[in-house]
Short mmCIF file of C-alpha atoms in Angstrom, two decimals:
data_model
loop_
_atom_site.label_atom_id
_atom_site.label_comp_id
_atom_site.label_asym_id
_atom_site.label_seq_id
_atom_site.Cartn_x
_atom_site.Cartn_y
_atom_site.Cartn_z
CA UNK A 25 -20.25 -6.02 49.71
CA UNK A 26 -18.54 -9.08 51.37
CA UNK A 27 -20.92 -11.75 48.74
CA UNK A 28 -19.11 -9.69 45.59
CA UNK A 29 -16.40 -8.97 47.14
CA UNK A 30 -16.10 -13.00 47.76
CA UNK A 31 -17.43 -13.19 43.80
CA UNK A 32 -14.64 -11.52 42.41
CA UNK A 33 -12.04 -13.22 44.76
CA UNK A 34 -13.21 -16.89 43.06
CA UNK A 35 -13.65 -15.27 39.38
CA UNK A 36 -9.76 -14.25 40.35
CA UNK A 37 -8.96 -17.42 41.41
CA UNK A 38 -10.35 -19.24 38.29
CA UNK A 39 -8.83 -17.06 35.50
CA UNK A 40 -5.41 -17.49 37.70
CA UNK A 41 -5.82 -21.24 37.41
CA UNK A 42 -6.79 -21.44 33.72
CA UNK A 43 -4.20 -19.05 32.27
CA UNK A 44 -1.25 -21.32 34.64
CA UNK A 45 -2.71 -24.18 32.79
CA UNK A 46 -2.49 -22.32 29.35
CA UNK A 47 1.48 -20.73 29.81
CA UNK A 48 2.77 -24.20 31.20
CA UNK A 49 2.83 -25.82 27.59
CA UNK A 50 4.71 -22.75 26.65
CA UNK A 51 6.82 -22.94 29.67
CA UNK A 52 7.62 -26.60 29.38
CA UNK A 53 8.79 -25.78 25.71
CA UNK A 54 10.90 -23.08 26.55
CA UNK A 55 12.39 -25.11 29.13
CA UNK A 56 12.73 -27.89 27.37
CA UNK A 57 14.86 -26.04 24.18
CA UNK A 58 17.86 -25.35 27.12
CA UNK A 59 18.14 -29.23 28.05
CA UNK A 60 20.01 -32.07 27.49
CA UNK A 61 18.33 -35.14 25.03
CA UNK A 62 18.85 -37.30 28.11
CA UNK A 63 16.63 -34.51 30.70
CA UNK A 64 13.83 -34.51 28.41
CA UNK A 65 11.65 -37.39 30.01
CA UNK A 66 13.07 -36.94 33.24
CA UNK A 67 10.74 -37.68 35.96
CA UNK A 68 9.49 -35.32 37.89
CA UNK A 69 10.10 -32.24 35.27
CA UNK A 70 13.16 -30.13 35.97
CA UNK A 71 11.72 -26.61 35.19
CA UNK A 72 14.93 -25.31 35.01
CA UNK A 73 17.95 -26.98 33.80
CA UNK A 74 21.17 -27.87 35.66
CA UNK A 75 22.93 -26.47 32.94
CA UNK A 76 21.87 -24.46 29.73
CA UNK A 77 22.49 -25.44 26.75
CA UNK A 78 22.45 -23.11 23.60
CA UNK A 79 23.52 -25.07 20.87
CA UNK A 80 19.82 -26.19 19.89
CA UNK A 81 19.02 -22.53 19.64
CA UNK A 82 22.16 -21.85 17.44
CA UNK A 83 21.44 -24.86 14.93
CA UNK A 84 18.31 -23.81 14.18
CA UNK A 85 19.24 -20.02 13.52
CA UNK A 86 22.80 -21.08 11.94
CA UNK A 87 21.91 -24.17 10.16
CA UNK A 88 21.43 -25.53 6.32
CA UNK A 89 17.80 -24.51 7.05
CA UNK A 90 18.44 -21.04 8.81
CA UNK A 91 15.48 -19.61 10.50
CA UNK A 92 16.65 -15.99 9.38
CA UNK A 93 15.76 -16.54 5.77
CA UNK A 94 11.93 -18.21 7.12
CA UNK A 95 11.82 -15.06 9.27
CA UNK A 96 12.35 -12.66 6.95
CA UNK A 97 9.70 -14.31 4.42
CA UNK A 98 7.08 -14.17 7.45
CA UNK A 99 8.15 -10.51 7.89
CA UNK A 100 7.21 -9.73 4.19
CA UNK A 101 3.92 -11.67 3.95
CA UNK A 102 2.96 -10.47 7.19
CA UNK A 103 3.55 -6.53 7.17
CA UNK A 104 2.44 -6.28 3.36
CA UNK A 105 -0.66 -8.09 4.25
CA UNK A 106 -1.62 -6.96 7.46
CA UNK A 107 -1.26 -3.13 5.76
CA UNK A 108 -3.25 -3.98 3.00
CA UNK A 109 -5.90 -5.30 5.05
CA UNK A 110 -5.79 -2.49 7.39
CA UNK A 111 -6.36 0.19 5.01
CA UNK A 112 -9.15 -1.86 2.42
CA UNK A 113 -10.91 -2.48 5.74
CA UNK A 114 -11.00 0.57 6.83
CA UNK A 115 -12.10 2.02 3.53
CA UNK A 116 -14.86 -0.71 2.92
CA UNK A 117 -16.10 -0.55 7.02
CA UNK A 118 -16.34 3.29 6.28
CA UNK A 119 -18.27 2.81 2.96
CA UNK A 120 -20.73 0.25 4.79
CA UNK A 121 -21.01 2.55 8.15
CA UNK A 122 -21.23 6.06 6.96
CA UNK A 123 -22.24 6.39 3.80
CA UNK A 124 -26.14 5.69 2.75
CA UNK A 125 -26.69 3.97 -0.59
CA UNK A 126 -29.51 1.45 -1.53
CA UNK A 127 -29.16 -1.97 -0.39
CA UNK A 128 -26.40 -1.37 1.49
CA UNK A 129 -27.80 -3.51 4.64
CA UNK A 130 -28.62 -6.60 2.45
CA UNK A 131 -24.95 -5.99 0.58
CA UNK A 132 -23.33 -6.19 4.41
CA UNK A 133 -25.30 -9.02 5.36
CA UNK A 134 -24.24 -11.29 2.27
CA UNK A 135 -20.93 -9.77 2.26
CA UNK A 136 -20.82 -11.34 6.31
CA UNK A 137 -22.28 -13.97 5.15
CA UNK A 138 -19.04 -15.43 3.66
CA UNK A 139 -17.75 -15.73 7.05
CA UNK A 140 -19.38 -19.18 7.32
CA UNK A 141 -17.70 -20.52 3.78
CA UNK A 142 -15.12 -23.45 5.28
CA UNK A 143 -11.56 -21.72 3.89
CA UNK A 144 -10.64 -24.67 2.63
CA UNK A 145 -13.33 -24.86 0.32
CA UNK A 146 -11.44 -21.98 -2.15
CA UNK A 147 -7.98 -23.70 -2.60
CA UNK A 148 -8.91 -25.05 -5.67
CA UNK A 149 -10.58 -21.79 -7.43
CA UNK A 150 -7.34 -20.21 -5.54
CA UNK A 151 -5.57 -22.25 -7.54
CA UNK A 152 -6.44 -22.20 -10.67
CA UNK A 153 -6.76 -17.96 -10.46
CA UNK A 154 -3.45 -18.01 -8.71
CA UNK A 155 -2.02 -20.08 -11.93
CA UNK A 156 -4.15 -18.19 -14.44
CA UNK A 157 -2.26 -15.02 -12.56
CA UNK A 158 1.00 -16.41 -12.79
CA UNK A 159 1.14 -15.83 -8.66
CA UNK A 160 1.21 -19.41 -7.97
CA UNK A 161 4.36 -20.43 -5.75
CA UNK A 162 5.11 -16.78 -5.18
CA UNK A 163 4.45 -14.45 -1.77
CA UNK A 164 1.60 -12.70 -3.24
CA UNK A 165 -0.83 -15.99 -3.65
CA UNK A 166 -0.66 -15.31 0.45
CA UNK A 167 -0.21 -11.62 0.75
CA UNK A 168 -3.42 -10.57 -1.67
CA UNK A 169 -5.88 -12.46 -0.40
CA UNK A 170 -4.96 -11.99 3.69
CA UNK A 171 -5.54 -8.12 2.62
CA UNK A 172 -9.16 -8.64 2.74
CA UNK A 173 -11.02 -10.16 5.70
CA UNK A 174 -14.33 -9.50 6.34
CA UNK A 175 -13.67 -10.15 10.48
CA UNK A 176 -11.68 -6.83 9.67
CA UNK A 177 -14.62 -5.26 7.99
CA UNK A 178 -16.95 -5.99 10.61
CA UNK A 179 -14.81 -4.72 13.40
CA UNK A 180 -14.04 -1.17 11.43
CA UNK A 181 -18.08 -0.97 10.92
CA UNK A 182 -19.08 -1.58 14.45
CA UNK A 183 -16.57 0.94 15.75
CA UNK A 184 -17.49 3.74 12.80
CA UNK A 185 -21.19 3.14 13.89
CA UNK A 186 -20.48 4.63 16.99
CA UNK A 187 -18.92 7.47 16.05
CA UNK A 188 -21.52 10.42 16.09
CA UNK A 189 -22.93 11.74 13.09
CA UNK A 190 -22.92 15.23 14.38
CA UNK A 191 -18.96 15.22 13.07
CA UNK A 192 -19.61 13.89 9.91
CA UNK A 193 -22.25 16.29 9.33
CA UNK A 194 -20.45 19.24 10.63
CA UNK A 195 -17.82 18.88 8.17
CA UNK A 196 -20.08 18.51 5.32
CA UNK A 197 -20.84 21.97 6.18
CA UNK A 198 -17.91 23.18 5.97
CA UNK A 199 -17.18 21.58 2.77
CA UNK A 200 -15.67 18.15 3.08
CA UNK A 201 -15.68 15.37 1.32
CA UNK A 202 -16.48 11.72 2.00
CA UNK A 203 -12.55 11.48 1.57
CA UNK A 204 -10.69 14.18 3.60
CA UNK A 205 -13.55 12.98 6.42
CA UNK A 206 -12.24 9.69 6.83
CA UNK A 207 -8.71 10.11 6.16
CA UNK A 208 -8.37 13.53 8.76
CA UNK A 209 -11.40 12.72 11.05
CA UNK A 210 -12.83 9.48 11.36
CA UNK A 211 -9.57 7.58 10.98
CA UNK A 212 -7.20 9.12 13.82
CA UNK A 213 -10.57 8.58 16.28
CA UNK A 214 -10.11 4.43 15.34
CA UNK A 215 -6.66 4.25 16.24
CA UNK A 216 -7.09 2.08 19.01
CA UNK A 217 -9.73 -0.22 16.23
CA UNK A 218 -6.80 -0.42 14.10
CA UNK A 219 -4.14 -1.14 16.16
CA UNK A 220 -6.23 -3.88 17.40
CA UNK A 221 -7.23 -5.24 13.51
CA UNK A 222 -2.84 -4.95 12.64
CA UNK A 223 -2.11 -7.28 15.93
CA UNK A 224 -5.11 -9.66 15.12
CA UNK A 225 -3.96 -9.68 11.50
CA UNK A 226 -0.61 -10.05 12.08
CA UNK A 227 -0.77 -12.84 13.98
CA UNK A 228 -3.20 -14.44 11.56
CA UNK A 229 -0.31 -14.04 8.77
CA UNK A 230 2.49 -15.34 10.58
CA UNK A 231 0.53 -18.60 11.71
CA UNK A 232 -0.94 -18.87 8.29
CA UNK A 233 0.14 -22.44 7.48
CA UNK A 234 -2.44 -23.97 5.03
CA UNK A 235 -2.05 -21.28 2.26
CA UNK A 236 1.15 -21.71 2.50
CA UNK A 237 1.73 -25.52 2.78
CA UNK A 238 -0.78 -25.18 -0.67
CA UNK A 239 1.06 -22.22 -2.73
CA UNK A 240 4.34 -22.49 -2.18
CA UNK A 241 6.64 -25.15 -3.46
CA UNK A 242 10.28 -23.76 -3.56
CA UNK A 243 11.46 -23.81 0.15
CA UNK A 244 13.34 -20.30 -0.55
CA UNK A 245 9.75 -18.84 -0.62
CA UNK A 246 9.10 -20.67 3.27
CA UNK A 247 7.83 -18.97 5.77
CA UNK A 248 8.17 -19.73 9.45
CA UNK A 249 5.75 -22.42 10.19
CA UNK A 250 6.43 -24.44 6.60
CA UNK A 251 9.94 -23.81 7.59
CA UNK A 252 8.99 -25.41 11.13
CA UNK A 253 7.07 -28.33 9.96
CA UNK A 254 10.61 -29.13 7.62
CA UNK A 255 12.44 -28.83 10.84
CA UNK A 256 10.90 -31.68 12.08
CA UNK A 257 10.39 -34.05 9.71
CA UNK A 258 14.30 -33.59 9.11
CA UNK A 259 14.66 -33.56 12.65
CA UNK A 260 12.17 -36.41 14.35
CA UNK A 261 14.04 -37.42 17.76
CA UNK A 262 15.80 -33.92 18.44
CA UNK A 263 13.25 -32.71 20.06
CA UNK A 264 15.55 -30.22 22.24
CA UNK A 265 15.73 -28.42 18.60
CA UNK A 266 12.04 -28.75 17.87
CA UNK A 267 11.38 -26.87 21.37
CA UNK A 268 13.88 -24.38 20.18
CA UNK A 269 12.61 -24.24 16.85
CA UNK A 270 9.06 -23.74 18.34
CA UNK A 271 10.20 -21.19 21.09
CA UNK A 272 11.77 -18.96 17.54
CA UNK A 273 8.46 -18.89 16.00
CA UNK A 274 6.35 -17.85 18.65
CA UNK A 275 9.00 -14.82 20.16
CA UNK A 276 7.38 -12.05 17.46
CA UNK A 277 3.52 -13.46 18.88
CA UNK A 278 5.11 -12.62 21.91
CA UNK A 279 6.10 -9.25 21.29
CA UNK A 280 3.50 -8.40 18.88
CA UNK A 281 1.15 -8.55 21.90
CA UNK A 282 3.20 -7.17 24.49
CA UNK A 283 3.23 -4.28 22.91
CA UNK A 284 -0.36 -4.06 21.48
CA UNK A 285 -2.33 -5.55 24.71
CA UNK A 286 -3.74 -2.40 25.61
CA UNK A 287 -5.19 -1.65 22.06
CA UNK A 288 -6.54 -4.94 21.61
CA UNK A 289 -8.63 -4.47 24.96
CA UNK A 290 -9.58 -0.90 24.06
CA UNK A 291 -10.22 -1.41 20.33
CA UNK A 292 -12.24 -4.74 20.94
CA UNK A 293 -14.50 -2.41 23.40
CA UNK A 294 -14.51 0.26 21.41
CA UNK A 295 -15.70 -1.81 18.35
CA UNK A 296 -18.59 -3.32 20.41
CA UNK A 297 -20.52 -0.42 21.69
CA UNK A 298 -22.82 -0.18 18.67
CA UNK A 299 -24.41 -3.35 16.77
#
């Protein structure tokens, strides 16, 4: 008792060290956006500032380049393609988990296989089907393709596999269709699966940066980390507003998993009991 006892005291120890060494970038930065320009490289860091000063946070949300109109084209992009991808992965992890057809092993295995295509390697047939479209420099070149991820896919599947076939079967008997099973029993059982997918995706969405550093062009159509990255090239030496301008983007992140930690440790467990 005392050796694991003294086990889990070190493991404690060690996850306690790395995640101060993670949050004290973020701390720094957050710090950092309430300063003066002059506090900035003082030596030793003040943590917290003699005084706080708000105007970097008010430029940035009250400026030429307002962070409410980047936030609200994040918002779009991200909800419309973080529901889309929730329900087609759902629908396709349910087609490749309960229902038997031939070749549907093989068709999952080459379908997973995309997962090790470089991302970067479709901008160009992106682009030309975007164009071809007429999507190019509009919201949906980013919102249609973020609705399906096979990472999604995969994590649906692996949680529907361990849902007993005894209920599936049961209502078979009683008349039910592949339908009305998934959408009134097998989906309310993976809440906590796609809670977990809609944080994951989410977050995905509003750090997407190279789709939309490639698609868009007009900076109305920003979102928040294009809208960022113009920040501060117009902004090089004010970094007191590029802290602040950081410490915006981040706050939803923030949120997003304070209010979804539990279902992204119970989903992610869930999703893993059957291979």
């Amino acid at each position: 008792m005392t050796r694991a006892l003294m086990q889990k005291i070190v493991l404690t120890l060690l996850m306690l060290f790395f995640s101060i060494v993670m949050i004290v970038p973020f701390l720094w930065m957050i710090s950092t956006s309430f300063k003066t320009p002059a506090e900035v490289f003082h030596y030793p860091i003040r943590w917290i500032p003699a005084d706080f000063h708000w105007e970097h946070h008010l430029k940035i949300w009250t400026g030429p380049n307002s962070f409410v109109h980047y936030y609200l084209n994040s918002l779009k992009v991200a909800l419309l393609g973080t529901a889309g991808a929730v329900l087609l992965s759902a629908l396709a992890a349910y087609g490749f988990a309960r229902i038997e057809f031939k070749g549907r092993n093989a068709l999952f295995l080459i379908y997973l296989s995309m997962m090790m295509v470089p991302p970067q390697v479709l901008f160009v047939p992106k682009f030309i089907m975007f164009d071809w479209a007429g999507i190019y420099n509009t919201h949906w070149a980013l919102i249609l393709p973020g609705m399906f991820t096979i990472f999604g896919v995969f994590m649906m599947r692996q949680f529907f596999l361990s849902v007993p076939y005894e209920i599936s079967e049961a209502a078979f008997l009683d008349g039910a269709g592949h339908f009305r099973i998934f959408s009134r029993i097998i989906l309310p059982m993976a809440k906590p699966s796609l809670a977990t997918l809609a944080i994951i995706d989410f977050s995905w969405h509003w750090n997407d940066y190279e789709n939309a550093l490639v698609f868009l062009i007009d900076q109305d159509l920003f979102t928040v980390p294009l809208g960022l990255q113009n920040f501060i090239l117009e902004n090089n030496v004010d970094y007191n507003g590029m802290m602040a301008a950081a410490t915006a983007g981040i706050i939803p992140m923030i949120l997003v998993f304070l209010i979804g930690q539990k279902y992204i440790i119970e989903g992610v467990a869930s999703s893993a009991v059957k291979g």
